[in-house]
PDB file of C-alpha atoms in Angstrom:
ATOM      1  CA  THR V   1       0.000   0.000   0.000  1.00 54.00           C
ATOM      2  CA  GLN V   2       1.367   3.382  -0.979  1.00 59.00           C
ATOM      3  CA  LEU V   3       1.453   5.881   1.851  1.00 74.00           C
ATOM      4  CA  LEU V   4       2.068   9.579   2.007  1.00 88.00           C
ATOM      5  CA  GLU V   5       3.038  10.693   5.480  1.00 92.00           C
ATOM      6  CA  GLN V   6       2.626  14.333   6.375  1.00 94.00           C
ATOM      7  CA  SER V   7       4.263  16.059   9.293  1.00 95.00           C
ATOM      8  CA  PRO V   8       3.473  17.634  11.548  1.00 96.00           C
ATOM      9  CA  GLN V   9      -0.053  16.338  11.983  1.00 93.00           C
ATOM     10  CA  PHE V  10      -1.120  19.427  13.927  1.00 95.00           C
ATOM     11  CA  LEU V  11       0.413  22.887  14.107  1.00 96.00           C
ATOM     12  CA  SER V  12      -0.719  25.891  16.104  1.00 97.00           C
ATOM     13  CA  ILE V  13       1.318  29.059  15.617  1.00 97.00           C
ATOM     14  CA  GLN V  14       1.090  32.801  16.118  1.00 97.00           C
ATOM     15  CA  GLU V  15       0.401  35.186  13.274  1.00 97.00           C
ATOM     16  CA  GLY V  16       3.639  36.249  11.593  1.00 97.00           C
ATOM     17  CA  GLU V  17       5.544  33.024  12.221  1.00 97.00           C
ATOM     18  CA  ASN V  18       6.982  30.826   9.488  1.00 98.00           C
ATOM     19  CA  LEU V  19       6.248  27.118   9.127  1.00 97.00           C
ATOM     20  CA  THR V  20       7.058  24.130   6.968  1.00 98.00           C
ATOM     21  CA  VAL V  21       4.882  21.104   6.283  1.00 97.00           C
ATOM     22  CA  TYR V  22       6.453  17.911   4.956  1.00 97.00           C
ATOM     23  CA  CYS V  23       5.023  15.206   2.754  1.00 96.00           C
ATOM     24  CA  ASN V  24       7.079  12.014   2.484  1.00 95.00           C
ATOM     25  CA  SER V  25       6.788   8.687   0.731  1.00 92.00           C
ATOM     26  CA  SER V  26       8.918   5.769  -0.383  1.00 90.00           C
ATOM     27  CA  SER V  27       7.121   5.831  -3.733  1.00 89.00           C
ATOM     28  CA  VAL V  28       7.977   7.901  -6.793  1.00 91.00           C
ATOM     29  CA  PHE V  29       5.221  10.147  -8.094  1.00 92.00           C
ATOM     30  CA  SER V  30       4.705  11.513 -11.580  1.00 91.00           C
ATOM     31  CA  SER V  31       3.446  14.724  -9.981  1.00 93.00           C
ATOM     32  CA  LEU V  32       2.346  16.016  -6.616  1.00 95.00           C
ATOM     33  CA  GLN V  33      -0.471  18.348  -5.713  1.00 95.00           C
ATOM     34  CA  TRP V  34      -1.178  20.384  -2.597  1.00 97.00           C
ATOM     35  CA  TYR V  35      -4.714  21.137  -1.481  1.00 96.00           C
ATOM     36  CA  ARG V  36      -6.178  23.198   1.344  1.00 96.00           C
ATOM     37  CA  GLN V  37      -9.454  22.277   2.974  1.00 94.00           C
ATOM     38  CA  GLU V  38     -11.525  24.567   5.178  1.00 92.00           C
ATOM     39  CA  PRO V  39     -14.289  23.382   7.510  1.00 87.00           C
ATOM     40  CA  GLY V  40     -17.473  22.419   5.691  1.00 87.00           C
ATOM     41  CA  GLU V  41     -15.839  22.499   2.287  1.00 91.00           C
ATOM     42  CA  GLY V  42     -13.989  20.191  -0.040  1.00 94.00           C
ATOM     43  CA  PRO V  43     -10.246  20.437  -0.667  1.00 95.00           C
ATOM     44  CA  VAL V  44      -9.146  23.163  -3.077  1.00 96.00           C
ATOM     45  CA  LEU V  45      -6.053  22.842  -5.238  1.00 95.00           C
ATOM     46  CA  LEU V  46      -3.164  25.151  -4.371  1.00 97.00           C
ATOM     47  CA  VAL V  47      -0.433  23.946  -6.717  1.00 96.00           C
ATOM     48  CA  THR V  48       0.853  21.069  -8.840  1.00 95.00           C
ATOM     49  CA  VAL V  49       4.564  20.248  -9.040  1.00 95.00           C
ATOM     50  CA  VAL V  50       5.803  17.935 -11.740  1.00 93.00           C
ATOM     51  CA  THR V  51       9.579  18.053 -12.107  1.00 93.00           C
ATOM     52  CA  GLY V  52      12.025  16.757  -9.483  1.00 94.00           C
ATOM     53  CA  GLY V  53      13.553  19.736  -7.654  1.00 95.00           C
ATOM     54  CA  GLU V  54      10.831  22.086  -8.850  1.00 96.00           C
ATOM     55  CA  VAL V  55      10.013  25.079  -6.666  1.00 97.00           C
ATOM     56  CA  LYS V  56       6.783  27.024  -7.043  1.00 97.00           C
ATOM     57  CA  LYS V  57       5.728  30.146  -5.195  1.00 97.00           C
ATOM     58  CA  LEU V  58       2.199  31.283  -4.533  1.00 95.00           C
ATOM     59  CA  LYS V  59       2.395  34.610  -2.660  1.00 95.00           C
ATOM     60  CA  ARG V  60       3.649  33.626   0.827  1.00 97.00           C
ATOM     61  CA  LEU V  61       3.543  29.882   0.078  1.00 97.00           C
ATOM     62  CA  THR V  62       6.553  28.062  -1.371  1.00 98.00           C
ATOM     63  CA  PHE V  63       6.216  24.499  -2.616  1.00 98.00           C
ATOM     64  CA  GLN V  64       9.111  22.196  -3.404  1.00 97.00           C
ATOM     65  CA  PHE V  65       9.151  18.773  -5.052  1.00 97.00           C
ATOM     66  CA  GLY V  66      12.022  16.531  -3.999  1.00 96.00           C
ATOM     67  CA  ASP V  67      14.732  15.681  -6.520  1.00 95.00           C
ATOM     68  CA  ALA V  68      13.692  12.024  -6.505  1.00 94.00           C
ATOM     69  CA  ARG V  69       9.978  12.944  -6.719  1.00 94.00           C
ATOM     70  CA  LYS V  70       9.229  11.044  -3.489  1.00 94.00           C
ATOM     71  CA  ASP V  71       8.678  13.982  -1.167  1.00 95.00           C
ATOM     72  CA  SER V  72       7.521  17.566  -1.040  1.00 97.00           C
ATOM     73  CA  SER V  73       7.390  20.497   1.319  1.00 97.00           C
ATOM     74  CA  LEU V  74       5.182  23.518   1.803  1.00 98.00           C
ATOM     75  CA  HIS V  75       6.666  26.576   3.481  1.00 98.00           C
ATOM     76  CA  ILE V  76       4.499  29.456   4.625  1.00 97.00           C
ATOM     77  CA  THR V  77       6.131  32.782   5.397  1.00 98.00           C
ATOM     78  CA  ALA V  78       4.538  35.187   7.889  1.00 98.00           C
ATOM     79  CA  ALA V  79       1.455  33.042   8.466  1.00 97.00           C
ATOM     80  CA  GLN V  80      -1.911  34.758   8.751  1.00 97.00           C
ATOM     81  CA  PRO V  81      -5.180  33.595  10.356  1.00 96.00           C
ATOM     82  CA  GLY V  82      -6.565  33.135   6.837  1.00 95.00           C
ATOM     83  CA  ASP V  83      -4.007  30.352   6.312  1.00 96.00           C
ATOM     84  CA  THR V  84      -5.818  28.222   8.890  1.00 96.00           C
ATOM     85  CA  GLY V  85      -7.035  24.937   7.453  1.00 95.00           C
ATOM     86  CA  LEU V  86      -6.185  21.342   6.625  1.00 95.00           C
ATOM     87  CA  TYR V  87      -3.317  20.994   4.170  1.00 96.00           C
ATOM     88  CA  LEU V  88      -3.249  17.831   2.077  1.00 95.00           C
ATOM     89  CA  CYS V  89      -0.623  16.617  -0.322  1.00 96.00           C
ATOM     90  CA  ALA V  90      -1.598  14.181  -3.060  1.00 94.00           C
ATOM     91  CA  GLY V  91       0.873  12.132  -5.054  1.00 93.00           C
ATOM     92  CA  VAL V  92      -0.112  10.990  -8.511  1.00 90.00           C
ATOM     93  CA  THR V  93       1.123   7.616  -9.764  1.00 85.00           C
ATOM     94  CA  VAL V  94       0.689   5.994 -13.123  1.00 79.00           C
ATOM     95  CA  SER V  95       0.188   2.248 -13.231  1.00 75.00           C
ATOM     96  CA  GLY V  96      -2.222   1.489 -16.025  1.00 72.00           C
ATOM     97  CA  THR V  97      -4.338   4.307 -14.744  1.00 78.00           C
ATOM     98  CA  TYR V  98      -3.645   7.530 -12.867  1.00 79.00           C
ATOM     99  CA  LYS V  99      -4.044   7.225  -9.105  1.00 83.00           C
ATOM    100  CA  TYR V 100      -4.117   9.950  -6.484  1.00 89.00           C
ATOM    101  CA  ILE V 101      -2.707   9.036  -3.077  1.00 89.00           C
ATOM    102  CA  PHE V 102      -3.613  11.607  -0.445  1.00 92.00           C
ATOM    103  CA  GLY V 103      -1.427  12.362   2.527  1.00 92.00           C
ATOM    104  CA  THR V 104      -2.527  12.098   6.119  1.00 87.00           C
ATOM    105  CA  GLY V 105      -3.031  15.876   6.367  1.00 92.00           C
ATOM    106  CA  THR V 106      -1.624  18.735   8.447  1.00 95.00           C
ATOM    107  CA  ARG V 107      -4.104  20.746  10.451  1.00 94.00           C
ATOM    108  CA  LEU V 108      -2.823  24.313  10.777  1.00 96.00           C
ATOM    109  CA  LYS V 109      -4.209  26.932  13.123  1.00 96.00           C
ATOM    110  CA  VAL V 110      -2.837  30.465  12.979  1.00 97.00           C
ATOM    111  CA  LEU V 111      -3.691  32.578  16.009  1.00 97.00           C
ATOM    112  CA  ALA V 112      -4.148  36.342  15.704  1.00 95.00           C
TER     113      ALA V 112
ATOM    114  CA  ASP J   1     -17.394  27.463  -6.146  1.00 83.00           C
ATOM    115  CA  SER J   2     -15.747  24.353  -7.641  1.00 84.00           C
ATOM    116  CA  GLY J   3     -18.674  23.601  -9.947  1.00 93.00           C
ATOM    117  CA  VAL J   4     -19.100  20.140  -8.397  1.00 97.00           C
ATOM    118  CA  THR J   5     -22.474  19.643  -6.719  1.00 97.00           C
ATOM    119  CA  GLN J   6     -23.125  17.038  -4.079  1.00 98.00           C
ATOM    120  CA  THR J   7     -26.473  16.212  -2.514  1.00 97.00           C
ATOM    121  CA  PRO J   8     -27.622  15.866   0.130  1.00 97.00           C
ATOM    122  CA  LYS J   9     -25.357  17.977   2.332  1.00 96.00           C
ATOM    123  CA  HIS J  10     -26.261  16.028   5.465  1.00 97.00           C
ATOM    124  CA  LEU J  11     -27.740  12.585   5.943  1.00 97.00           C
ATOM    125  CA  ILE J  12     -28.699  10.905   9.209  1.00 97.00           C
ATOM    126  CA  THR J  13     -29.805   7.309   9.103  1.00 97.00           C
ATOM    127  CA  ALA J  14     -29.879   4.152  11.180  1.00 97.00           C
ATOM    128  CA  THR J  15     -27.666   1.097  11.088  1.00 98.00           C
ATOM    129  CA  GLY J  16     -28.690  -1.447   8.481  1.00 97.00           C
ATOM    130  CA  GLN J  17     -30.195   1.147   6.161  1.00 98.00           C
ATOM    131  CA  ARG J  18     -29.228   2.052   2.615  1.00 98.00           C
ATOM    132  CA  VAL J  19     -28.518   5.543   1.262  1.00 98.00           C
ATOM    133  CA  THR J  20     -27.620   7.096  -2.071  1.00 98.00           C
ATOM    134  CA  LEU J  21     -25.275  10.039  -2.445  1.00 98.00           C
ATOM    135  CA  ARG J  22     -25.366  12.062  -5.627  1.00 98.00           C
ATOM    136  CA  CYS J  23     -22.687  14.020  -7.461  1.00 98.00           C
ATOM    137  CA  SER J  24     -22.859  16.301 -10.485  1.00 98.00           C
ATOM    138  CA  PRO J  25     -19.383  16.966 -11.886  1.00 97.00           C
ATOM    139  CA  ARG J  26     -18.116  20.245 -13.306  1.00 96.00           C
ATOM    140  CA  SER J  27     -19.420  20.966 -16.762  1.00 95.00           C
ATOM    141  CA  GLY J  28     -17.203  19.171 -19.280  1.00 93.00           C
ATOM    142  CA  ASP J  29     -15.480  16.891 -16.762  1.00 96.00           C
ATOM    143  CA  LEU J  30     -15.631  13.225 -17.697  1.00 95.00           C
ATOM    144  CA  SER J  31     -13.911  11.731 -14.666  1.00 95.00           C
ATOM    145  CA  VAL J  32     -15.555  11.359 -11.247  1.00 96.00           C
ATOM    146  CA  TYR J  33     -13.871  10.213  -8.054  1.00 96.00           C
ATOM    147  CA  TRP J  34     -15.400   9.276  -4.704  1.00 97.00           C
ATOM    148  CA  TYR J  35     -13.502   9.704  -1.437  1.00 95.00           C
ATOM    149  CA  GLN J  36     -14.329   9.004   2.189  1.00 95.00           C
ATOM    150  CA  GLN J  37     -12.946  11.309   4.871  1.00 93.00           C
ATOM    151  CA  SER J  38     -13.104  10.381   8.510  1.00 88.00           C
ATOM    152  CA  LEU J  39     -11.420  12.088  11.435  1.00 76.00           C
ATOM    153  CA  ASP J  40      -8.661   9.555  11.866  1.00 63.00           C
ATOM    154  CA  GLN J  41      -7.966   8.416   8.348  1.00 64.00           C
ATOM    155  CA  GLY J  42      -7.764  11.390   6.026  1.00 78.00           C
ATOM    156  CA  LEU J  43      -9.029  11.075   2.456  1.00 90.00           C
ATOM    157  CA  GLN J  44      -9.513   7.473   1.404  1.00 91.00           C
ATOM    158  CA  PHE J  45     -10.034   6.787  -2.298  1.00 91.00           C
ATOM    159  CA  LEU J  46     -13.100   4.676  -2.994  1.00 94.00           C
ATOM    160  CA  ILE J  47     -13.682   4.517  -6.745  1.00 95.00           C
ATOM    161  CA  GLN J  48     -13.227   6.380 -10.032  1.00 94.00           C
ATOM    162  CA  TYR J  49     -15.392   6.527 -13.128  1.00 95.00           C
ATOM    163  CA  TYR J  50     -14.476   7.906 -16.518  1.00 94.00           C
ATOM    164  CA  ASN J  51     -17.132   8.617 -19.128  1.00 95.00           C
ATOM    165  CA  GLY J  52     -19.535   6.099 -17.638  1.00 95.00           C
ATOM    166  CA  GLU J  53     -17.093   3.267 -17.004  1.00 94.00           C
ATOM    167  CA  GLU J  54     -15.343   2.196 -13.832  1.00 94.00           C
ATOM    168  CA  ARG J  55     -11.676   3.158 -14.098  1.00 91.00           C
ATOM    169  CA  ALA J  56     -10.089   2.410 -10.741  1.00 90.00           C
ATOM    170  CA  LYS J  57     -11.068   0.959  -7.405  1.00 91.00           C
ATOM    171  CA  GLY J  58      -9.666   1.810  -4.031  1.00 89.00           C
ATOM    172  CA  ASN J  59     -10.647   0.746  -0.546  1.00 83.00           C
ATOM    173  CA  ILE J  60     -14.316   0.399  -1.349  1.00 92.00           C
ATOM    174  CA  LEU J  61     -16.320  -2.064   0.736  1.00 94.00           C
ATOM    175  CA  GLU J  62     -18.505  -4.669  -0.946  1.00 95.00           C
ATOM    176  CA  ARG J  63     -21.517  -3.013   0.726  1.00 97.00           C
ATOM    177  CA  PHE J  64     -20.775   0.116  -1.303  1.00 97.00           C
ATOM    178  CA  SER J  65     -21.337   0.532  -5.016  1.00 97.00           C
ATOM    179  CA  ALA J  66     -21.292   3.383  -7.476  1.00 97.00           C
ATOM    180  CA  GLN J  67     -22.121   4.225 -11.038  1.00 97.00           C
ATOM    181  CA  GLN J  68     -21.777   7.051 -13.513  1.00 98.00           C
ATOM    182  CA  PHE J  69     -24.739   7.768 -15.746  1.00 97.00           C
ATOM    183  CA  PRO J  70     -24.804   8.889 -19.421  1.00 96.00           C
ATOM    184  CA  ASP J  71     -25.267  12.508 -18.326  1.00 95.00           C
ATOM    185  CA  LEU J  72     -22.027  12.021 -16.280  1.00 96.00           C
ATOM    186  CA  HIS J  73     -23.571  12.466 -12.864  1.00 97.00           C
ATOM    187  CA  SER J  74     -22.600   9.794 -10.380  1.00 98.00           C
ATOM    188  CA  GLU J  75     -24.223   8.061  -7.441  1.00 98.00           C
ATOM    189  CA  LEU J  76     -22.600   6.272  -4.517  1.00 98.00           C
ATOM    190  CA  ASN J  77     -24.804   3.669  -2.855  1.00 98.00           C
ATOM    191  CA  LEU J  78     -24.036   2.608   0.696  1.00 98.00           C
ATOM    192  CA  SER J  79     -25.968  -0.345   2.116  1.00 97.00           C
ATOM    193  CA  SER J  80     -26.204  -2.310   5.363  1.00 97.00           C
ATOM    194  CA  LEU J  81     -24.832   0.779   7.040  1.00 98.00           C
ATOM    195  CA  GLU J  82     -22.694   0.458  10.148  1.00 97.00           C
ATOM    196  CA  LEU J  83     -21.728   3.054  12.742  1.00 96.00           C
ATOM    197  CA  GLY J  84     -18.218   3.091  11.297  1.00 94.00           C
ATOM    198  CA  ASP J  85     -19.539   4.311   7.947  1.00 96.00           C
ATOM    199  CA  SER J  86     -20.210   7.720   9.488  1.00 96.00           C
ATOM    200  CA  ALA J  87     -17.930  10.099   7.618  1.00 96.00           C
ATOM    201  CA  LEU J  88     -17.727  12.845   5.039  1.00 96.00           C
ATOM    202  CA  TYR J  89     -18.077  11.567   1.505  1.00 97.00           C
ATOM    203  CA  PHE J  90     -16.534  13.712  -1.224  1.00 97.00           C
ATOM    204  CA  CYS J  91     -16.953  13.618  -4.931  1.00 97.00           C
ATOM    205  CA  ALA J  92     -14.309  15.151  -7.178  1.00 97.00           C
ATOM    206  CA  SER J  93     -14.171  15.591 -10.923  1.00 96.00           C
ATOM    207  CA  SER J  94     -11.520  16.257 -13.536  1.00 94.00           C
ATOM    208  CA  PRO J  95     -11.616  16.731 -17.295  1.00 93.00           C
ATOM    209  CA  ARG J  96      -9.793  13.503 -18.151  1.00 86.00           C
ATOM    210  CA  ALA J  97      -8.499  10.342 -16.495  1.00 81.00           C
ATOM    211  CA  ASP J  98      -4.981  11.713 -16.086  1.00 82.00           C
ATOM    212  CA  ASN J  99      -3.154  13.843 -13.537  1.00 80.00           C
ATOM    213  CA  SER J 100      -5.409  16.855 -13.984  1.00 87.00           C
ATOM    214  CA  PRO J 101      -6.177  18.575 -10.681  1.00 90.00           C
ATOM    215  CA  LEU J 102      -9.269  17.383  -8.874  1.00 94.00           C
ATOM    216  CA  HIS J 103     -12.188  19.702  -8.206  1.00 96.00           C
ATOM    217  CA  PHE J 104     -14.063  18.677  -5.085  1.00 97.00           C
ATOM    218  CA  GLY J 105     -17.648  19.174  -4.053  1.00 97.00           C
ATOM    219  CA  ASN J 106     -18.479  20.234  -0.513  1.00 96.00           C
ATOM    220  CA  GLY J 107     -19.243  16.711   0.569  1.00 96.00           C
ATOM    221  CA  THR J 108     -22.094  14.786   2.131  1.00 97.00           C
ATOM    222  CA  ARG J 109     -21.857  14.290   5.879  1.00 96.00           C
ATOM    223  CA  LEU J 110     -23.276  10.879   6.711  1.00 97.00           C
ATOM    224  CA  THR J 111     -24.180  10.060  10.296  1.00 97.00           C
ATOM    225  CA  VAL J 112     -25.212   6.500  11.091  1.00 97.00           C
ATOM    226  CA  THR J 113     -26.942   6.106  14.464  1.00 96.00           C
TER     227      THR J 113
END
């Protein structure tokens, strides 16, 4: 069974702090996506990374795909209360058909 | 708004009963995915349909079944419900059966009492 482990599982920080969320697997992925989910809603795509070593920036969020395409990280600079939510990584594998493997999730709370 | 519509939003039923969850994908999307999300286990993939045909199966119980209709909407049927089936059930759609990003509905919260 393919697993995507995210760490930390829970994170509570003060507004203005920086944080990094990790997404790790022993499997190689053709691409990796990050989603954010808010209470009462479905996950919403933040970014897709495809190439090993790729770095993408989305305002204060920086996403990196590992060189071997087995892991990824999400770094948030100067966190704001609006960043609060559940962050999910999803690795995409190809084995006859495309499969999305979702990570275990990181629940972030940013306190004002 | 993702464009994916799920009904009903909430469902409360008793053990042993059967329920049907409905999903309308985004306009133009051919692929539909069903996921189960419970507090302890994150998003678990159940099943995927593409243009009316089953494409991939995940950890879907034999008591659960799904189908995608010619108009591309999908239904997830859950039968002989158990307390442990209480969870959020999400539908997601994408244009093709590839690594296109998934667009999720807002889920159906199922409570089995």
